[in-house]
């Protein structure tokens, strides 16, 4: 991995409000930060206190909201287009036409995936600086040191895992093929491109270390998410839904083991996490999800989310009814005919209620999951800022997929369906059950950037054609592998 001087322009650390210390780039390739003006801090100043470490870590979380990554492309946007959720249009006047057709040679697509790559490795570089300083900070108390380092290691693993899932080969069958660099150093030296097998091994190593660090110190294990601290309470370890807490690490471990084809280990982790996390991250209720101020995030069951105070702009950019048809992300068809009734077998489904017909006089369907919900007093709830990346339902679907006992696997699926206000199903065999699992996963993760990776992990060669109101498309396995940016390859010549 290499970041050149142009990518490092204007790099600096900015104190932003009460929580965020945002990491951006400096004019020099020799130092990641400059001393002046007064709103800039040197590395030594930033990492001279426990508060400085927490602010730096918060800054990394905040930067993950960047549109190039989890604030757009890797959640609600391009990766979900690759999953064929949305109608990509009939010609290149449509904003997502090339992505829906896997034309990675198009100028816009090349620029998008180069930006994803660059931003992800910039975040990884910031994490590595934090980890390096954390190991040197003997003034950190044991709890602070373990939680800060545990979260940072989990971040490094998560970012690399998503890079592997996007740019790497279809695994585990092609794990011996070259994939991506796994960067663990704070400098900007070029790192070798490793095979998928080696990368997943390093992901698991970081996650296992993070799990060990958080297992005895993360208050989420005893106190839950702690979203309502009392007056005068130290909030450093509150709001655990917005951090890579212990249970988020367990889900990442299960994801990584699944990516590596290790279903037995993924099942063991998922079942253990369900038993421990279930009471702390309870399923949403019908009343909460459909009341006067609906919680469409199902926020109580979100295990890890980014906190994005500009999330309303996500809705406006991708889903708002005022958008032209060529710019909106929408299912093909109508509420009565097309992809919505095909996917949702019950109109009582809490997830079905996230769709509505446009009031703008066109035929677009509006996905309301990310729309702001104003409360009675005119304020907005904390879930209006959620960008969910890990939720409880994924554990149930992982357990259902990996469980060899048919009845037990089906119970995981029907538990989830019942919580979504849907009736239980009785698929005839394992193949039919897998089809149900896939359908539930599709409904659960719209706008969260996971479905494309589900298809890729299963090497599926027939997937729903998002640009048609029904039917599948032939998916070439090569379309699951986004090319590494040309600039990255050129740096190695």
GROMACS .gro file of C-alpha atoms in nm:
model
  493
    1UNK     CA    1   0.000   0.000   0.000
    2UNK     CA    2   0.134   0.343  -0.093
    3UNK     CA    3  -0.004   0.690  -0.027
    4UNK     CA    4   0.169   0.950  -0.239
    5UNK     CA    5   0.230   1.317  -0.163
    6UNK     CA    6  -0.081   1.425  -0.350
    7UNK     CA    7  -0.294   1.201  -0.127
    8UNK     CA    8  -0.129   1.351   0.180
    9UNK     CA    9  -0.206   1.714   0.098
   10UNK     CA   10  -0.347   1.920   0.384
   11UNK     CA   11  -0.318   1.635   0.636
   12UNK     CA   12  -0.398   1.756   0.983
   13UNK     CA   13  -0.580   1.673   1.302
   14UNK     CA   14  -0.875   1.900   1.391
   15UNK     CA   15  -1.059   1.922   1.720
   16UNK     CA   16  -1.424   1.914   1.614
   17UNK     CA   17  -1.679   1.980   1.885
   18UNK     CA   18  -1.709   1.772   2.198
   19UNK     CA   19  -1.613   1.431   2.055
   20UNK     CA   20  -1.448   1.426   1.716
   21UNK     CA   21  -1.083   1.482   1.639
   22UNK     CA   22  -1.094   1.447   1.263
   23UNK     CA   23  -0.800   1.306   1.073
   24UNK     CA   24  -0.725   1.462   0.734
   25UNK     CA   25  -0.407   1.498   0.523
   26UNK     CA   26  -0.096   1.734   0.557
   27UNK     CA   27   0.112   1.911   0.297
   28UNK     CA   28   0.423   1.707   0.378
   29UNK     CA   29   0.486   1.337   0.323
   30UNK     CA   30   0.735   1.338   0.609
   31UNK     CA   31   0.495   1.419   0.893
   32UNK     CA   32   0.128   1.346   0.931
   33UNK     CA   33   0.062   1.666   1.119
   34UNK     CA   34   0.197   2.017   1.153
   35UNK     CA   35   0.232   2.235   1.463
   36UNK     CA   36   0.060   2.551   1.360
   37UNK     CA   37  -0.184   2.727   1.346
   38UNK     CA   38  -0.338   2.712   1.693
   39UNK     CA   39  -0.608   2.458   1.602
   40UNK     CA   40  -0.344   2.201   1.507
   41UNK     CA   41  -0.165   1.970   1.740
   42UNK     CA   42   0.154   1.769   1.714
   43UNK     CA   43   0.141   1.392   1.754
   44UNK     CA   44   0.302   1.419   2.095
   45UNK     CA   45   0.039   1.669   2.208
   46UNK     CA   46  -0.249   1.460   2.078
   47UNK     CA   47  -0.129   1.141   2.243
   48UNK     CA   48  -0.018   1.293   2.572
   49UNK     CA   49  -0.340   1.217   2.761
   50UNK     CA   50  -0.621   0.965   2.781
   51UNK     CA   51  -0.854   1.232   2.646
   52UNK     CA   52  -0.630   1.281   2.344
   53UNK     CA   53  -0.638   0.910   2.263
   54UNK     CA   54  -1.017   0.902   2.289
   55UNK     CA   55  -1.051   1.212   2.070
   56UNK     CA   56  -0.824   1.058   1.808
   57UNK     CA   57  -1.023   0.735   1.809
   58UNK     CA   58  -1.349   0.930   1.786
   59UNK     CA   59  -1.204   1.116   1.491
   60UNK     CA   60  -1.148   0.792   1.303
   61UNK     CA   61  -1.507   0.684   1.366
   62UNK     CA   62  -1.625   1.025   1.245
   63UNK     CA   63  -1.420   1.002   0.924
   64UNK     CA   64  -1.580   0.666   0.847
   65UNK     CA   65  -1.891   0.872   0.768
   66UNK     CA   66  -1.713   1.006   0.460
   67UNK     CA   67  -1.922   0.958   0.145
   68UNK     CA   68  -1.642   0.763  -0.018
   69UNK     CA   69  -1.678   0.488   0.242
   70UNK     CA   70  -1.949   0.410   0.500
   71UNK     CA   71  -2.135   0.739   0.463
   72UNK     CA   72  -2.219   0.644   0.105
   73UNK     CA   73  -2.039   0.401  -0.123
   74UNK     CA   74  -1.997   0.114   0.124
   75UNK     CA   75  -2.341   0.133   0.284
   76UNK     CA   76  -2.638   0.290   0.108
   77UNK     CA   77  -2.478   0.352  -0.230
   78UNK     CA   78  -2.259   0.176  -0.481
   79UNK     CA   79  -2.212  -0.157  -0.302
   80UNK     CA   80  -2.589  -0.196  -0.270
   81UNK     CA   81  -2.622  -0.117  -0.641
   82UNK     CA   82  -2.376  -0.401  -0.705
   83UNK     CA   83  -2.614  -0.621  -0.504
   84UNK     CA   84  -2.888  -0.550  -0.762
   85UNK     CA   85  -3.127  -0.397  -0.514
   86UNK     CA   86  -3.200  -0.100  -0.739
   87UNK     CA   87  -3.301  -0.013  -1.092
   88UNK     CA   88  -2.982   0.098  -1.268
   89UNK     CA   89  -3.167   0.243  -1.565
   90UNK     CA   90  -3.155   0.181  -1.939
   91UNK     CA   91  -2.859   0.395  -2.045
   92UNK     CA   92  -2.561   0.585  -1.909
   93UNK     CA   93  -2.767   0.895  -1.829
   94UNK     CA   94  -2.864   0.709  -1.511
   95UNK     CA   95  -2.627   0.777  -1.222
   96UNK     CA   96  -2.573   0.411  -1.131
   97UNK     CA   97  -2.592   0.254  -1.476
   98UNK     CA   98  -2.230   0.137  -1.497
   99UNK     CA   99  -2.229  -0.004  -1.144
  100UNK     CA  100  -2.547  -0.202  -1.204
  101UNK     CA  101  -2.379  -0.359  -1.509
  102UNK     CA  102  -2.039  -0.417  -1.343
  103UNK     CA  103  -1.857  -0.199  -1.595
  104UNK     CA  104  -1.553  -0.131  -1.381
  105UNK     CA  105  -1.373   0.024  -1.679
  106UNK     CA  106  -1.609   0.323  -1.692
  107UNK     CA  107  -1.438   0.647  -1.589
  108UNK     CA  108  -1.687   0.717  -1.310
  109UNK     CA  109  -1.659   0.365  -1.169
  110UNK     CA  110  -1.280   0.372  -1.174
  111UNK     CA  111  -1.282   0.704  -0.989
  112UNK     CA  112  -1.531   0.579  -0.730
  113UNK     CA  113  -1.343   0.262  -0.645
  114UNK     CA  114  -1.011   0.446  -0.639
  115UNK     CA  115  -1.163   0.686  -0.384
  116UNK     CA  116  -1.291   0.397  -0.173
  117UNK     CA  117  -0.947   0.235  -0.176
  118UNK     CA  118  -0.764   0.557  -0.092
  119UNK     CA  119  -0.997   0.657   0.191
  120UNK     CA  120  -0.999   0.311   0.348
  121UNK     CA  121  -0.620   0.296   0.359
  122UNK     CA  122  -0.606   0.652   0.490
  123UNK     CA  123  -0.827   0.539   0.779
  124UNK     CA  124  -0.606   0.236   0.832
  125UNK     CA  125  -0.301   0.461   0.847
  126UNK     CA  126  -0.468   0.670   1.118
  127UNK     CA  127  -0.553   0.354   1.313
  128UNK     CA  128  -0.193   0.233   1.289
  129UNK     CA  129  -0.062   0.564   1.424
  130UNK     CA  130  -0.303   0.533   1.716
  131UNK     CA  131  -0.197   0.174   1.785
  132UNK     CA  132   0.171   0.264   1.774
  133UNK     CA  133   0.121   0.547   2.022
  134UNK     CA  134  -0.105   0.335   2.243
  135UNK     CA  135   0.169   0.078   2.295
  136UNK     CA  136   0.405   0.359   2.402
  137UNK     CA  137   0.162   0.535   2.641
  138UNK     CA  138   0.246   0.403   2.987
  139UNK     CA  139   0.019   0.666   3.145
  140UNK     CA  140  -0.299   0.500   3.016
  141UNK     CA  141  -0.488   0.313   3.287
  142UNK     CA  142  -0.540  -0.060   3.213
  143UNK     CA  143  -0.906  -0.015   3.122
  144UNK     CA  144  -0.839   0.276   2.887
  145UNK     CA  145  -0.544   0.100   2.726
  146UNK     CA  146  -0.737  -0.224   2.667
  147UNK     CA  147  -1.051  -0.059   2.531
  148UNK     CA  148  -0.870   0.191   2.308
  149UNK     CA  149  -0.636  -0.073   2.168
  150UNK     CA  150  -0.917  -0.329   2.137
  151UNK     CA  151  -1.137  -0.093   1.938
  152UNK     CA  152  -0.845   0.017   1.718
  153UNK     CA  153  -0.746  -0.340   1.635
  154UNK     CA  154  -1.108  -0.420   1.553
  155UNK     CA  155  -1.124  -0.115   1.327
  156UNK     CA  156  -0.810  -0.222   1.143
  157UNK     CA  157  -0.952  -0.569   1.095
  158UNK     CA  158  -1.294  -0.445   0.981
  159UNK     CA  159  -1.150  -0.203   0.726
  160UNK     CA  160  -0.921  -0.469   0.579
  161UNK     CA  161  -1.200  -0.728   0.576
  162UNK     CA  162  -1.424  -0.498   0.373
  163UNK     CA  163  -1.138  -0.420   0.135
  164UNK     CA  164  -1.082  -0.795   0.095
  165UNK     CA  165  -1.451  -0.859   0.037
  166UNK     CA  166  -1.465  -0.589  -0.233
  167UNK     CA  167  -1.130  -0.613  -0.413
  168UNK     CA  168  -1.024  -0.967  -0.322
  169UNK     CA  169  -1.101  -1.302  -0.488
  170UNK     CA  170  -1.407  -1.518  -0.432
  171UNK     CA  171  -1.318  -1.716  -0.123
  172UNK     CA  172  -1.234  -1.967   0.007
  173UNK     CA  173  -1.200  -2.137  -0.334
  174UNK     CA  174  -0.956  -1.875  -0.464
  175UNK     CA  175  -0.786  -1.781  -0.140
  176UNK     CA  176  -0.441  -1.844  -0.287
  177UNK     CA  177  -0.488  -1.556  -0.532
  178UNK     CA  178  -0.344  -1.210  -0.468
  179UNK     CA  179  -0.587  -0.980  -0.290
  180UNK     CA  180  -0.484  -0.663  -0.102
  181UNK     CA  181  -0.209  -0.531   0.127
  182UNK     CA  182  -0.262  -0.571   0.502
  183UNK     CA  183  -0.104  -0.263   0.652
  184UNK     CA  184   0.011  -0.272   1.014
  185UNK     CA  185   0.273   0.005   1.009
  186UNK     CA  186   0.225   0.377   1.059
  187UNK     CA  187   0.460   0.489   0.782
  188UNK     CA  188   0.363   0.530   0.417
  189UNK     CA  189   0.588   0.258   0.274
  190UNK     CA  190   0.461   0.035  -0.005
  191UNK     CA  191   0.331  -0.294   0.134
  192UNK     CA  192   0.311  -0.626  -0.046
  193UNK     CA  193  -0.018  -0.739  -0.194
  194UNK     CA  194  -0.102  -1.056  -0.003
  195UNK     CA  195  -0.318  -1.354  -0.091
  196UNK     CA  196  -0.672  -1.376   0.036
  197UNK     CA  197  -0.577  -1.658   0.273
  198UNK     CA  198  -0.301  -1.453   0.433
  199UNK     CA  199  -0.523  -1.146   0.464
  200UNK     CA  200  -0.805  -1.334   0.633
  201UNK     CA  201  -0.552  -1.483   0.874
  202UNK     CA  202  -0.437  -1.135   0.971
  203UNK     CA  203  -0.797  -1.015   1.006
  204UNK     CA  204  -0.868  -1.301   1.247
  205UNK     CA  205  -0.547  -1.233   1.439
  206UNK     CA  206  -0.644  -0.869   1.496
  207UNK     CA  207  -1.002  -0.957   1.586
  208UNK     CA  208  -0.901  -1.228   1.830
  209UNK     CA  209  -0.662  -0.991   2.004
  210UNK     CA  210  -0.934  -0.722   2.013
  211UNK     CA  211  -1.181  -0.972   2.157
  212UNK     CA  212  -0.937  -1.068   2.433
  213UNK     CA  213  -0.872  -0.705   2.524
  214UNK     CA  214  -1.242  -0.615   2.538
  215UNK     CA  215  -1.366  -0.933   2.706
  216UNK     CA  216  -1.272  -0.823   3.056
  217UNK     CA  217  -1.310  -0.446   3.025
  218UNK     CA  218  -1.592  -0.347   2.789
  219UNK     CA  219  -1.887  -0.221   2.999
  220UNK     CA  220  -2.125  -0.333   2.724
  221UNK     CA  221  -2.094  -0.684   2.869
  222UNK     CA  222  -2.249  -0.582   3.200
  223UNK     CA  223  -2.424  -0.249   3.142
  224UNK     CA  224  -2.536  -0.270   2.781
  225UNK     CA  225  -2.511   0.022   2.540
  226UNK     CA  226  -2.520   0.297   2.806
  227UNK     CA  227  -2.691   0.555   2.582
  228UNK     CA  228  -2.837   0.745   2.878
  229UNK     CA  229  -2.552   0.843   3.111
  230UNK     CA  230  -2.646   1.010   3.434
  231UNK     CA  231  -2.545   1.368   3.514
  232UNK     CA  232  -2.181   1.379   3.616
  233UNK     CA  233  -2.109   1.029   3.486
  234UNK     CA  234  -1.786   0.972   3.294
  235UNK     CA  235  -1.909   0.923   2.937
  236UNK     CA  236  -1.579   0.790   2.797
  237UNK     CA  237  -1.721   0.437   2.784
  238UNK     CA  238  -2.086   0.519   2.716
  239UNK     CA  239  -2.270   0.504   2.381
  240UNK     CA  240  -2.128   0.159   2.309
  241UNK     CA  241  -2.351   0.113   2.003
  242UNK     CA  242  -2.136   0.375   1.832
  243UNK     CA  243  -1.809   0.193   1.908
  244UNK     CA  244  -1.666  -0.140   1.800
  245UNK     CA  245  -1.767  -0.300   2.127
  246UNK     CA  246  -1.709  -0.660   2.235
  247UNK     CA  247  -2.023  -0.794   2.061
  248UNK     CA  248  -1.947  -0.608   1.737
  249UNK     CA  249  -1.610  -0.783   1.738
  250UNK     CA  250  -1.786  -1.119   1.774
  251UNK     CA  251  -2.000  -1.049   1.467
  252UNK     CA  252  -1.689  -0.947   1.272
  253UNK     CA  253  -1.522  -1.272   1.379
  254UNK     CA  254  -1.821  -1.469   1.255
  255UNK     CA  255  -1.815  -1.275   0.924
  256UNK     CA  256  -1.445  -1.344   0.879
  257UNK     CA  257  -1.478  -1.715   0.952
  258UNK     CA  258  -1.768  -1.739   0.706
  259UNK     CA  259  -1.559  -1.561   0.443
  260UNK     CA  260  -1.294  -1.827   0.502
  261UNK     CA  261  -1.548  -2.109   0.478
  262UNK     CA  262  -1.528  -2.205   0.845
  263UNK     CA  263  -1.898  -2.249   0.927
  264UNK     CA  264  -1.840  -2.445   1.247
  265UNK     CA  265  -1.644  -2.161   1.407
  266UNK     CA  266  -1.887  -1.898   1.276
  267UNK     CA  267  -2.177  -2.092   1.429
  268UNK     CA  268  -2.009  -2.126   1.768
  269UNK     CA  269  -1.939  -1.753   1.781
  270UNK     CA  270  -2.289  -1.657   1.661
  271UNK     CA  271  -2.467  -1.880   1.912
  272UNK     CA  272  -2.256  -1.757   2.202
  273UNK     CA  273  -2.312  -1.395   2.099
  274UNK     CA  274  -2.689  -1.446   2.063
  275UNK     CA  275  -2.714  -1.584   2.415
  276UNK     CA  276  -2.517  -1.294   2.564
  277UNK     CA  277  -2.609  -1.002   2.339
  278UNK     CA  278  -2.980  -1.074   2.296
  279UNK     CA  279  -3.088  -0.921   2.630
  280UNK     CA  280  -2.860  -0.620   2.576
  281UNK     CA  281  -2.968  -0.551   2.216
  282UNK     CA  282  -3.339  -0.644   2.222
  283UNK     CA  283  -3.541  -0.675   1.904
  284UNK     CA  284  -3.754  -0.373   1.825
  285UNK     CA  285  -4.126  -0.392   1.897
  286UNK     CA  286  -4.406  -0.343   1.647
  287UNK     CA  287  -4.521  -0.035   1.839
  288UNK     CA  288  -4.175   0.122   1.829
  289UNK     CA  289  -4.123   0.051   1.461
  290UNK     CA  290  -4.464   0.170   1.342
  291UNK     CA  291  -4.574   0.435   1.592
  292UNK     CA  292  -4.624   0.805   1.535
  293UNK     CA  293  -4.246   0.850   1.543
  294UNK     CA  294  -4.130   0.524   1.383
  295UNK     CA  295  -3.788   0.383   1.461
  296UNK     CA  296  -3.707   0.247   1.116
  297UNK     CA  297  -3.349   0.173   1.222
  298UNK     CA  298  -3.472  -0.084   1.476
  299UNK     CA  299  -3.216   0.100   1.684
  300UNK     CA  300  -3.229  -0.112   2.000
  301UNK     CA  301  -3.085  -0.410   1.811
  302UNK     CA  302  -2.806  -0.225   1.631
  303UNK     CA  303  -2.479  -0.360   1.770
  304UNK     CA  304  -2.250  -0.115   1.588
  305UNK     CA  305  -2.337   0.204   1.407
  306UNK     CA  306  -2.163   0.519   1.302
  307UNK     CA  307  -2.301   0.845   1.443
  308UNK     CA  308  -2.367   1.072   1.146
  309UNK     CA  309  -2.520   1.411   1.230
  310UNK     CA  310  -2.551   1.476   0.855
  311UNK     CA  311  -2.745   1.159   0.786
  312UNK     CA  312  -3.041   1.352   0.647
  313UNK     CA  313  -2.815   1.429   0.352
  314UNK     CA  314  -2.783   1.056   0.290
  315UNK     CA  315  -3.158   1.037   0.240
  316UNK     CA  316  -3.160   1.349   0.025
  317UNK     CA  317  -2.877   1.224  -0.198
  318UNK     CA  318  -2.997   0.869  -0.257
  319UNK     CA  319  -3.367   0.825  -0.177
  320UNK     CA  320  -3.559   1.155  -0.160
  321UNK     CA  321  -3.879   1.175  -0.368
  322UNK     CA  322  -3.761   1.507  -0.513
  323UNK     CA  323  -3.474   1.333  -0.695
  324UNK     CA  324  -3.503   1.270  -1.067
  325UNK     CA  325  -3.564   0.908  -1.163
  326UNK     CA  326  -3.215   0.878  -1.311
  327UNK     CA  327  -3.059   0.974  -0.975
  328UNK     CA  328  -3.276   0.794  -0.721
  329UNK     CA  329  -3.208   0.452  -0.571
  330UNK     CA  330  -3.537   0.267  -0.596
  331UNK     CA  331  -3.678  -0.081  -0.650
  332UNK     CA  332  -3.812  -0.158  -0.995
  333UNK     CA  333  -4.191  -0.169  -1.017
  334UNK     CA  334  -4.459  -0.046  -0.780
  335UNK     CA  335  -4.590  -0.142  -0.438
  336UNK     CA  336  -4.838  -0.373  -0.612
  337UNK     CA  337  -4.620  -0.525  -0.883
  338UNK     CA  338  -4.245  -0.570  -0.903
  339UNK     CA  339  -3.959  -0.614  -0.662
  340UNK     CA  340  -4.135  -0.497  -0.343
  341UNK     CA  341  -4.419  -0.755  -0.341
  342UNK     CA  342  -4.175  -1.018  -0.470
  343UNK     CA  343  -3.938  -0.968  -0.174
  344UNK     CA  344  -4.190  -0.909   0.105
  345UNK     CA  345  -4.430  -1.200   0.152
  346UNK     CA  346  -4.631  -1.007   0.413
  347UNK     CA  347  -4.743  -0.646   0.413
  348UNK     CA  348  -4.733  -0.665   0.793
  349UNK     CA  349  -4.355  -0.701   0.771
  350UNK     CA  350  -4.196  -0.411   0.958
  351UNK     CA  351  -3.938  -0.387   0.679
  352UNK     CA  352  -4.207  -0.361   0.410
  353UNK     CA  353  -4.334  -0.047   0.582
  354UNK     CA  354  -4.008   0.130   0.494
  355UNK     CA  355  -4.135   0.161   0.134
  356UNK     CA  356  -4.388   0.411   0.002
  357UNK     CA  357  -4.508   0.543  -0.330
  358UNK     CA  358  -4.369   0.877  -0.438
  359UNK     CA  359  -4.596   1.177  -0.396
  360UNK     CA  360  -4.418   1.359  -0.679
  361UNK     CA  361  -4.637   1.222  -0.956
  362UNK     CA  362  -4.378   0.978  -1.089
  363UNK     CA  363  -4.353   0.601  -1.052
  364UNK     CA  364  -4.055   0.595  -0.817
  365UNK     CA  365  -4.074   0.402  -0.493
  366UNK     CA  366  -3.929   0.575  -0.188
  367UNK     CA  367  -3.714   0.390   0.063
  368UNK     CA  368  -3.771   0.571   0.392
  369UNK     CA  369  -3.528   0.392   0.621
  370UNK     CA  370  -3.292   0.691   0.639
  371UNK     CA  371  -3.552   0.965   0.646
  372UNK     CA  372  -3.543   1.184   0.957
  373UNK     CA  373  -3.818   1.135   1.212
  374UNK     CA  374  -3.910   1.448   1.405
  375UNK     CA  375  -4.022   1.387   1.760
  376UNK     CA  376  -4.323   1.551   1.923
  377UNK     CA  377  -4.111   1.828   2.073
  378UNK     CA  378  -3.953   1.903   1.735
  379UNK     CA  379  -3.623   1.735   1.817
  380UNK     CA  380  -3.482   1.421   1.658
  381UNK     CA  381  -3.400   1.094   1.832
  382UNK     CA  382  -3.048   0.955   1.845
  383UNK     CA  383  -3.141   0.692   1.587
  384UNK     CA  384  -3.188   0.971   1.332
  385UNK     CA  385  -2.807   0.983   1.322
  386UNK     CA  386  -2.746   0.608   1.297
  387UNK     CA  387  -2.559   0.453   1.004
  388UNK     CA  388  -2.598   0.089   1.111
  389UNK     CA  389  -2.319  -0.150   1.010
  390UNK     CA  390  -2.375  -0.449   1.242
  391UNK     CA  391  -2.706  -0.565   1.387
  392UNK     CA  392  -2.840  -0.852   1.598
  393UNK     CA  393  -3.034  -1.012   1.312
  394UNK     CA  394  -2.709  -1.096   1.131
  395UNK     CA  395  -2.617  -1.329   1.416
  396UNK     CA  396  -2.947  -1.516   1.374
  397UNK     CA  397  -2.898  -1.552   1.000
  398UNK     CA  398  -2.537  -1.666   1.040
  399UNK     CA  399  -2.653  -1.926   1.294
  400UNK     CA  400  -2.932  -2.039   1.061
  401UNK     CA  401  -2.692  -2.076   0.768
  402UNK     CA  402  -2.426  -2.264   0.962
  403UNK     CA  403  -2.644  -2.488   1.182
  404UNK     CA  404  -2.659  -2.847   1.053
  405UNK     CA  405  -2.970  -2.934   1.254
  406UNK     CA  406  -3.254  -2.837   1.017
  407UNK     CA  407  -3.512  -2.770   1.290
  408UNK     CA  408  -3.275  -2.556   1.491
  409UNK     CA  409  -3.164  -2.362   1.182
  410UNK     CA  410  -3.527  -2.295   1.091
  411UNK     CA  411  -3.600  -2.174   1.444
  412UNK     CA  412  -3.340  -1.900   1.407
  413UNK     CA  413  -3.505  -1.781   1.085
  414UNK     CA  414  -3.858  -1.792   1.221
  415UNK     CA  415  -3.756  -1.615   1.540
  416UNK     CA  416  -3.634  -1.327   1.325
  417UNK     CA  417  -3.943  -1.334   1.102
  418UNK     CA  418  -4.177  -1.331   1.401
  419UNK     CA  419  -3.990  -1.030   1.544
  420UNK     CA  420  -4.048  -0.858   1.210
  421UNK     CA  421  -4.423  -0.928   1.241
  422UNK     CA  422  -4.416  -1.205   0.981
  423UNK     CA  423  -4.557  -1.558   1.008
  424UNK     CA  424  -4.332  -1.861   1.047
  425UNK     CA  425  -4.237  -2.054   0.735
  426UNK     CA  426  -4.193  -2.427   0.679
  427UNK     CA  427  -3.946  -2.480   0.391
  428UNK     CA  428  -3.935  -2.838   0.268
  429UNK     CA  429  -3.562  -2.895   0.274
  430UNK     CA  430  -3.219  -2.740   0.329
  431UNK     CA  431  -3.213  -2.585  -0.019
  432UNK     CA  432  -3.546  -2.414   0.037
  433UNK     CA  433  -3.432  -2.298   0.380
  434UNK     CA  434  -3.120  -2.141   0.227
  435UNK     CA  435  -3.346  -1.950  -0.013
  436UNK     CA  436  -3.542  -1.817   0.286
  437UNK     CA  437  -3.219  -1.717   0.465
  438UNK     CA  438  -3.108  -1.525   0.156
  439UNK     CA  439  -3.443  -1.348   0.131
  440UNK     CA  440  -3.435  -1.247   0.497
  441UNK     CA  441  -3.080  -1.120   0.459
  442UNK     CA  442  -3.189  -0.911   0.160
  443UNK     CA  443  -3.468  -0.752   0.363
  444UNK     CA  444  -3.252  -0.691   0.668
  445UNK     CA  445  -2.954  -0.521   0.506
  446UNK     CA  446  -3.092  -0.280   0.245
  447UNK     CA  447  -2.891   0.038   0.280
  448UNK     CA  448  -2.621  -0.131   0.489
  449UNK     CA  449  -2.382  -0.262   0.222
  450UNK     CA  450  -2.386  -0.636   0.300
  451UNK     CA  451  -2.587  -0.817   0.031
  452UNK     CA  452  -2.325  -0.803  -0.246
  453UNK     CA  453  -2.082  -0.978  -0.015
  454UNK     CA  454  -2.343  -1.246   0.065
  455UNK     CA  455  -2.375  -1.323  -0.306
  456UNK     CA  456  -1.998  -1.318  -0.351
  457UNK     CA  457  -1.937  -1.549  -0.055
  458UNK     CA  458  -2.177  -1.801  -0.209
  459UNK     CA  459  -2.032  -1.748  -0.559
  460UNK     CA  460  -2.389  -1.709  -0.684
  461UNK     CA  461  -2.420  -1.703  -1.062
  462UNK     CA  462  -2.790  -1.616  -1.071
  463UNK     CA  463  -2.907  -1.319  -0.867
  464UNK     CA  464  -3.213  -1.090  -0.889
  465UNK     CA  465  -3.190  -0.842  -1.177
  466UNK     CA  466  -3.247  -0.508  -1.007
  467UNK     CA  467  -3.321  -0.327  -1.334
  468UNK     CA  468  -3.617  -0.554  -1.410
  469UNK     CA  469  -3.941  -0.597  -1.219
  470UNK     CA  470  -3.883  -0.974  -1.197
  471UNK     CA  471  -3.637  -1.245  -1.290
  472UNK     CA  472  -3.269  -1.314  -1.238
  473UNK     CA  473  -2.953  -1.214  -1.418
  474UNK     CA  474  -2.650  -1.423  -1.501
  475UNK     CA  475  -2.373  -1.310  -1.267
  476UNK     CA  476  -2.020  -1.370  -1.388
  477UNK     CA  477  -1.784  -1.461  -1.106
  478UNK     CA  478  -1.535  -1.201  -1.229
  479UNK     CA  479  -1.793  -0.930  -1.157
  480UNK     CA  480  -1.754  -0.998  -0.785
  481UNK     CA  481  -1.393  -0.877  -0.795
  482UNK     CA  482  -1.354  -0.500  -0.820
  483UNK     CA  483  -1.014  -0.423  -0.980
  484UNK     CA  484  -0.746  -0.267  -0.763
  485UNK     CA  485  -0.703   0.098  -0.873
  486UNK     CA  486  -0.457   0.152  -1.157
  487UNK     CA  487  -0.262   0.407  -0.953
  488UNK     CA  488  -0.192   0.140  -0.690
  489UNK     CA  489  -0.063  -0.100  -0.954
  490UNK     CA  490   0.148   0.175  -1.119
  491UNK     CA  491   0.317   0.249  -0.787
  492UNK     CA  492   0.453  -0.105  -0.789
  493UNK     CA  493   0.604  -0.100  -1.138
   0.00000   0.00000   0.00000
